[in-house]
Amino acid sequence: EVQLVQSGAEVKKPGESLKISCKGSGYSFTTYWIGWVRQMPGKGLEWMGFIYPGDSDTKYSPSFQGQVTISADKSISTAYLQWGSLKASDTAMYYCARGYSTSLGDYWGQGTLVTVSS
Amino acid sequence: QSALTQPASVSGSPGQSITISCTGTSSDVGAYNSVSWYQQHPGTAPKLMIYDVNNRPSGVSNRFSGSKSANTASLTISGLQAEDEADYYCSSYTRSRTWVFGGGTELTVL
C-alpha cells in the first residue's frame, strides 16, 4: 500500500527555522517525484515545488523560490520542506503529494500544520 | 504564474449533474493534457478524482468525468450525491515545468 506519512504539527516563533518531513512507503521512492503544496487557513491549494529523489532534481514555484528549500534522503525514502526564518504568514497546512511524469498528486500525505506566532 | 480560474461556488440537487470549469492559458491548460481534479472535504487531504484530463484513478466513481477544450478544462459530476459536497480544485502542468492550481470551487448539494 502506497503511503506518504508526514511529520507532526509544529508551533514556532517568527524567525525560527523548521524542517518538516514526508516519508514514502509501498513504492519505489526514487521513481516518483514528491511535490509540496501549501494551504493557508480557509484558502486554496498552492503548488510550492517538487523534488525527484532519484537525482535530486528540484523545481520551485516562482512564488516560493528562495523562501523554502526542498530536499530528499532517498536512503530513508523521505522528502523535506525547510524554512530558514519563519514568518507569521507561513502559518498554513502543508501537504506532500506524489507525482509521476506530468501528473500530480495520486497520493497525498495527511498534512502538517505549521503555526508561526509570537 | 497566475492561478487557474474556477467559479467560487456551484450547487445542484441530488441526482442532477453539475460542471465546474477551469480556465488557464496556452502555457498551461492549453499546452498539455495534464489537467487533474481533486476533491477536498473539510479537514482532510485532497483526493485525486481525475488525471490527464479525463482519466479516473481506480476506485473513483464513474459519475466523475473530465474534458478539455483549448484553454478550459471541465469536471462534470453526474447523479449528484450528498457525499459529493466538497471543495474541488483543478491543476495543470505548465510550460515552465511547474504546476498551478485553480482557486477552488465549493460544491453545495442542495
GROMACS .gro file of N, CA and C in nm, chain B residues 12-86:
model
  225
  130GLY      N    1  -2.614   2.210  -0.681
  130GLY     CA    2  -2.707   2.127  -0.755
  130GLY      C    3  -2.785   2.039  -0.660
  131SER      N    4  -2.895   1.987  -0.707
  131SER     CA    5  -2.978   1.900  -0.625
  131SER      C    6  -2.936   1.754  -0.646
  132PRO      N    7  -2.966   1.670  -0.549
  132PRO     CA    8  -2.932   1.528  -0.564
  132PRO      C    9  -2.988   1.471  -0.694
  133GLY      N   10  -2.904   1.396  -0.764
  133GLY     CA   11  -2.945   1.335  -0.889
  133GLY      C   12  -2.912   1.420  -1.012
  134GLN      N   13  -2.893   1.547  -0.992
  134GLN     CA   14  -2.861   1.635  -1.105
  134GLN      C   15  -2.713   1.622  -1.143
  135SER      N   16  -2.678   1.690  -1.253
  135SER     CA   17  -2.539   1.698  -1.296
  135SER      C   18  -2.490   1.841  -1.284
  136ILE      N   19  -2.364   1.856  -1.250
  136ILE     CA   20  -2.304   1.989  -1.246
  136ILE      C   21  -2.170   1.983  -1.319
  137THR      N   22  -2.126   2.099  -1.365
  137THR     CA   23  -1.997   2.110  -1.432
  137THR      C   24  -1.920   2.226  -1.373
  138ILE      N   25  -1.793   2.201  -1.343
  138ILE     CA   26  -1.703   2.304  -1.291
  138ILE      C   27  -1.597   2.331  -1.397
  139SER      N   28  -1.578   2.456  -1.430
  139SER     CA   29  -1.481   2.493  -1.532
  139SER      C   30  -1.349   2.534  -1.468
  140CYS      N   31  -1.246   2.528  -1.548
  140CYS     CA   32  -1.110   2.560  -1.503
  140CYS      C   33  -1.038   2.623  -1.623
  141THR      N   34  -1.022   2.754  -1.619
  141THR     CA   35  -0.967   2.825  -1.733
  141THR      C   36  -0.823   2.868  -1.709
  142GLY      N   37  -0.737   2.835  -1.802
  142GLY     CA   38  -0.597   2.874  -1.793
  142GLY      C   39  -0.555   2.946  -1.919
  143THR      N   40  -0.434   2.916  -1.962
  143THR     CA   41  -0.377   2.981  -2.080
  143THR      C   42  -0.314   2.876  -2.172
  144SER      N   43  -0.258   2.924  -2.281
  144SER     CA   44  -0.189   2.836  -2.374
  144SER      C   45  -0.056   2.785  -2.319
  145SER      N   46  -0.018   2.838  -2.203
  145SER     CA   47   0.107   2.794  -2.139
  145SER      C   48   0.083   2.686  -2.033
  146ASP      N   49  -0.041   2.661  -2.001
  146ASP     CA   50  -0.068   2.557  -1.902
  146ASP      C   51  -0.179   2.463  -1.952
  147VAL      N   52  -0.305   2.495  -1.925
  147VAL     CA   53  -0.415   2.405  -1.964
  147VAL      C   54  -0.411   2.374  -2.113
  148GLY      N   55  -0.388   2.475  -2.193
  148GLY     CA   56  -0.390   2.456  -2.337
  148GLY      C   57  -0.267   2.388  -2.394
  149ALA      N   58  -0.162   2.377  -2.313
  149ALA     CA   59  -0.035   2.326  -2.363
  149ALA      C   60  -0.021   2.174  -2.353
  150TYR      N   61  -0.082   2.116  -2.253
  150TYR     CA   62  -0.065   1.973  -2.227
  150TYR      C   63  -0.199   1.911  -2.186
  151ASN      N   64  -0.207   1.781  -2.203
  151ASN     CA   65  -0.322   1.706  -2.149
  151ASN      C   66  -0.287   1.660  -2.008
  152SER      N   67  -0.250   1.754  -1.924
  152SER     CA   68  -0.203   1.723  -1.788
  152SER      C   69  -0.284   1.800  -1.686
  153VAL      N   70  -0.415   1.795  -1.700
  153VAL     CA   71  -0.505   1.859  -1.605
  153VAL      C   72  -0.560   1.754  -1.509
  154SER      N   73  -0.555   1.786  -1.382
  154SER     CA   74  -0.608   1.696  -1.279
  154SER      C   75  -0.713   1.769  -1.198
  155TRP      N   76  -0.799   1.690  -1.135
  155TRP     CA   77  -0.903   1.744  -1.047
  155TRP      C   78  -0.895   1.672  -0.912
  156TYR      N   79  -0.916   1.750  -0.805
  156TYR     CA   80  -0.908   1.698  -0.670
  156TYR      C   81  -1.032   1.736  -0.593
  157GLN      N   82  -1.070   1.647  -0.504
  157GLN     CA   83  -1.183   1.670  -0.413
  157GLN      C   84  -1.124   1.685  -0.273
  158GLN      N   85  -1.171   1.785  -0.200
  158GLN     CA   86  -1.124   1.803  -0.063
  158GLN      C   87  -1.241   1.828   0.030
  159HIS      N   88  -1.262   1.735   0.122
  159HIS     CA   89  -1.360   1.755   0.227
  159HIS      C   90  -1.293   1.830   0.342
  160PRO      N   91  -1.371   1.904   0.421
  160PRO     CA   92  -1.313   1.984   0.530
  160PRO      C   93  -1.225   1.900   0.622
  161GLY      N   94  -1.106   1.952   0.649
  161GLY     CA   95  -1.018   1.887   0.744
  161GLY      C   96  -0.945   1.765   0.691
  162THR      N   97  -0.956   1.740   0.561
  162THR     CA   98  -0.887   1.623   0.505
  162THR      C   99  -0.797   1.664   0.390
  163ALA      N  100  -0.706   1.573   0.354
  163ALA     CA  101  -0.617   1.598   0.241
  163ALA      C  102  -0.695   1.587   0.110
  164PRO      N  103  -0.648   1.657   0.007
  164PRO     CA  104  -0.712   1.643  -0.125
  164PRO      C  105  -0.704   1.499  -0.174
  165LYS      N  106  -0.800   1.464  -0.258
  165LYS     CA  107  -0.806   1.331  -0.319
  165LYS      C  108  -0.814   1.347  -0.471
  166LEU      N  109  -0.730   1.275  -0.541
  166LEU     CA  110  -0.729   1.282  -0.687
  166LEU      C  111  -0.855   1.217  -0.743
  167MET      N  112  -0.928   1.290  -0.828
  167MET     CA  113  -1.050   1.239  -0.888
  167MET      C  114  -1.036   1.214  -1.038
  168ILE      N  115  -0.960   1.301  -1.104
  168ILE     CA  116  -0.937   1.290  -1.248
  168ILE      C  117  -0.792   1.328  -1.275
  169TYR      N  118  -0.724   1.255  -1.363
  169TYR     CA  119  -0.590   1.295  -1.405
  169TYR      C  120  -0.580   1.289  -1.557
  170ASP      N  121  -0.483   1.362  -1.609
  170ASP     CA  122  -0.463   1.367  -1.754
  170ASP      C  123  -0.594   1.394  -1.828
  171VAL      N  124  -0.663   1.495  -1.783
  171VAL     CA  125  -0.788   1.550  -1.841
  171VAL      C  126  -0.910   1.464  -1.814
  172ASN      N  127  -0.902   1.333  -1.845
  172ASN     CA  128  -1.025   1.254  -1.844
  172ASN      C  129  -1.007   1.112  -1.793
  173ASN      N  130  -0.905   1.088  -1.713
  173ASN     CA  131  -0.881   0.954  -1.659
  173ASN      C  132  -0.915   0.949  -1.511
  174ARG      N  133  -0.984   0.843  -1.473
  174ARG     CA  134  -1.020   0.825  -1.332
  174ARG      C  135  -0.927   0.724  -1.266
  175PRO      N  136  -0.873   0.760  -1.148
  175PRO     CA  137  -0.796   0.660  -1.073
  175PRO      C  138  -0.887   0.545  -1.031
  176SER      N  139  -0.825   0.433  -1.004
  176SER     CA  140  -0.901   0.319  -0.955
  176SER      C  141  -0.977   0.358  -0.828
  177GLY      N  142  -1.104   0.320  -0.822
  177GLY     CA  143  -1.184   0.346  -0.704
  177GLY      C  144  -1.268   0.473  -0.709
  178VAL      N  145  -1.241   0.558  -0.806
  178VAL     CA  146  -1.322   0.680  -0.820
  178VAL      C  147  -1.447   0.649  -0.903
  179SER      N  148  -1.560   0.696  -0.855
  179SER     CA  149  -1.687   0.669  -0.920
  179SER      C  150  -1.688   0.719  -1.065
  180ASN      N  151  -1.756   0.643  -1.152
  180ASN     CA  152  -1.767   0.686  -1.292
  180ASN      C  153  -1.867   0.799  -1.308
  181ARG      N  154  -1.922   0.848  -1.197
  181ARG     CA  155  -2.006   0.969  -1.204
  181ARG      C  156  -1.920   1.094  -1.226
  182PHE      N  157  -1.790   1.079  -1.207
  182PHE     CA  158  -1.696   1.190  -1.227
  182PHE      C  159  -1.630   1.174  -1.364
  183SER      N  160  -1.631   1.284  -1.441
  183SER     CA  161  -1.568   1.280  -1.573
  183SER      C  162  -1.504   1.415  -1.602
  184GLY      N  163  -1.404   1.413  -1.688
  184GLY     CA  164  -1.333   1.535  -1.722
  184GLY      C  165  -1.323   1.554  -1.872
  185SER      N  166  -1.302   1.678  -1.912
  185SER     CA  167  -1.285   1.711  -2.053
  185SER      C  168  -1.203   1.838  -2.064
  186LYS      N  169  -1.163   1.868  -2.185
  186LYS     CA  170  -1.086   1.992  -2.209
  186LYS      C  171  -1.110   2.041  -2.350
  187SER      N  172  -1.121   2.171  -2.362
  187SER     CA  173  -1.129   2.237  -2.492
  187SER      C  174  -1.043   2.361  -2.487
  188ALA      N  175  -0.942   2.365  -2.570
  188ALA     CA  176  -0.848   2.478  -2.575
  188ALA      C  177  -0.790   2.503  -2.435
  189ASN      N  178  -0.813   2.622  -2.381
  189ASN     CA  179  -0.753   2.658  -2.253
  189ASN      C  180  -0.844   2.635  -2.133
  190THR      N  181  -0.956   2.567  -2.155
  190THR     CA  182  -1.051   2.542  -2.046
  190THR      C  183  -1.078   2.393  -2.028
  191ALA      N  184  -1.060   2.349  -1.905
  191ALA     CA  185  -1.092   2.212  -1.867
  191ALA      C  186  -1.220   2.213  -1.785
  192SER      N  187  -1.286   2.099  -1.780
  192SER     CA  188  -1.412   2.090  -1.707
  192SER      C  189  -1.422   1.958  -1.632
  193LEU      N  190  -1.485   1.965  -1.516
  193LEU     CA  191  -1.517   1.847  -1.436
  193LEU      C  192  -1.669   1.838  -1.430
  194THR      N  193  -1.722   1.724  -1.467
  194THR     CA  194  -1.866   1.702  -1.458
  194THR      C  195  -1.893   1.592  -1.356
  195ILE      N  196  -1.987   1.619  -1.268
  195ILE     CA  197  -2.033   1.520  -1.172
  195ILE      C  198  -2.179   1.492  -1.203
  196SER      N  199  -2.208   1.369  -1.237
  196SER     CA  200  -2.346   1.333  -1.267
  196SER      C  201  -2.407   1.259  -1.149
  197GLY      N  202  -2.540   1.257  -1.144
  197GLY     CA  203  -2.607   1.189  -1.035
  197GLY      C  204  -2.561   1.237  -0.899
  198LEU      N  205  -2.562   1.367  -0.878
  198LEU     CA  206  -2.510   1.426  -0.755
  198LEU      C  207  -2.559   1.354  -0.630
  199GLN      N  208  -2.466   1.335  -0.538
  199GLN     CA  209  -2.498   1.275  -0.410
  199GLN      C  210  -2.451   1.367  -0.298
  200ALA      N  211  -2.511   1.353  -0.182
  200ALA     CA  212  -2.476   1.438  -0.069
  200ALA      C  213  -2.325   1.432  -0.038
  201GLU      N  214  -2.267   1.315  -0.055
  201GLU     CA  215  -2.124   1.296  -0.024
  201GLU      C  216  -2.033   1.371  -0.122
  202ASP      N  217  -2.089   1.421  -0.231
  202ASP     CA  218  -2.007   1.495  -0.327
  202ASP      C  219  -1.982   1.638  -0.281
  203GLU      N  220  -2.055   1.681  -0.180
  203GLU     CA  221  -2.037   1.818  -0.130
  203GLU      C  222  -1.897   1.833  -0.074
  204ALA      N  223  -1.819   1.922  -0.134
  204ALA     CA  224  -1.676   1.938  -0.101
  204ALA      C  225  -1.622   2.054  -0.182
   0.00000   0.00000   0.00000
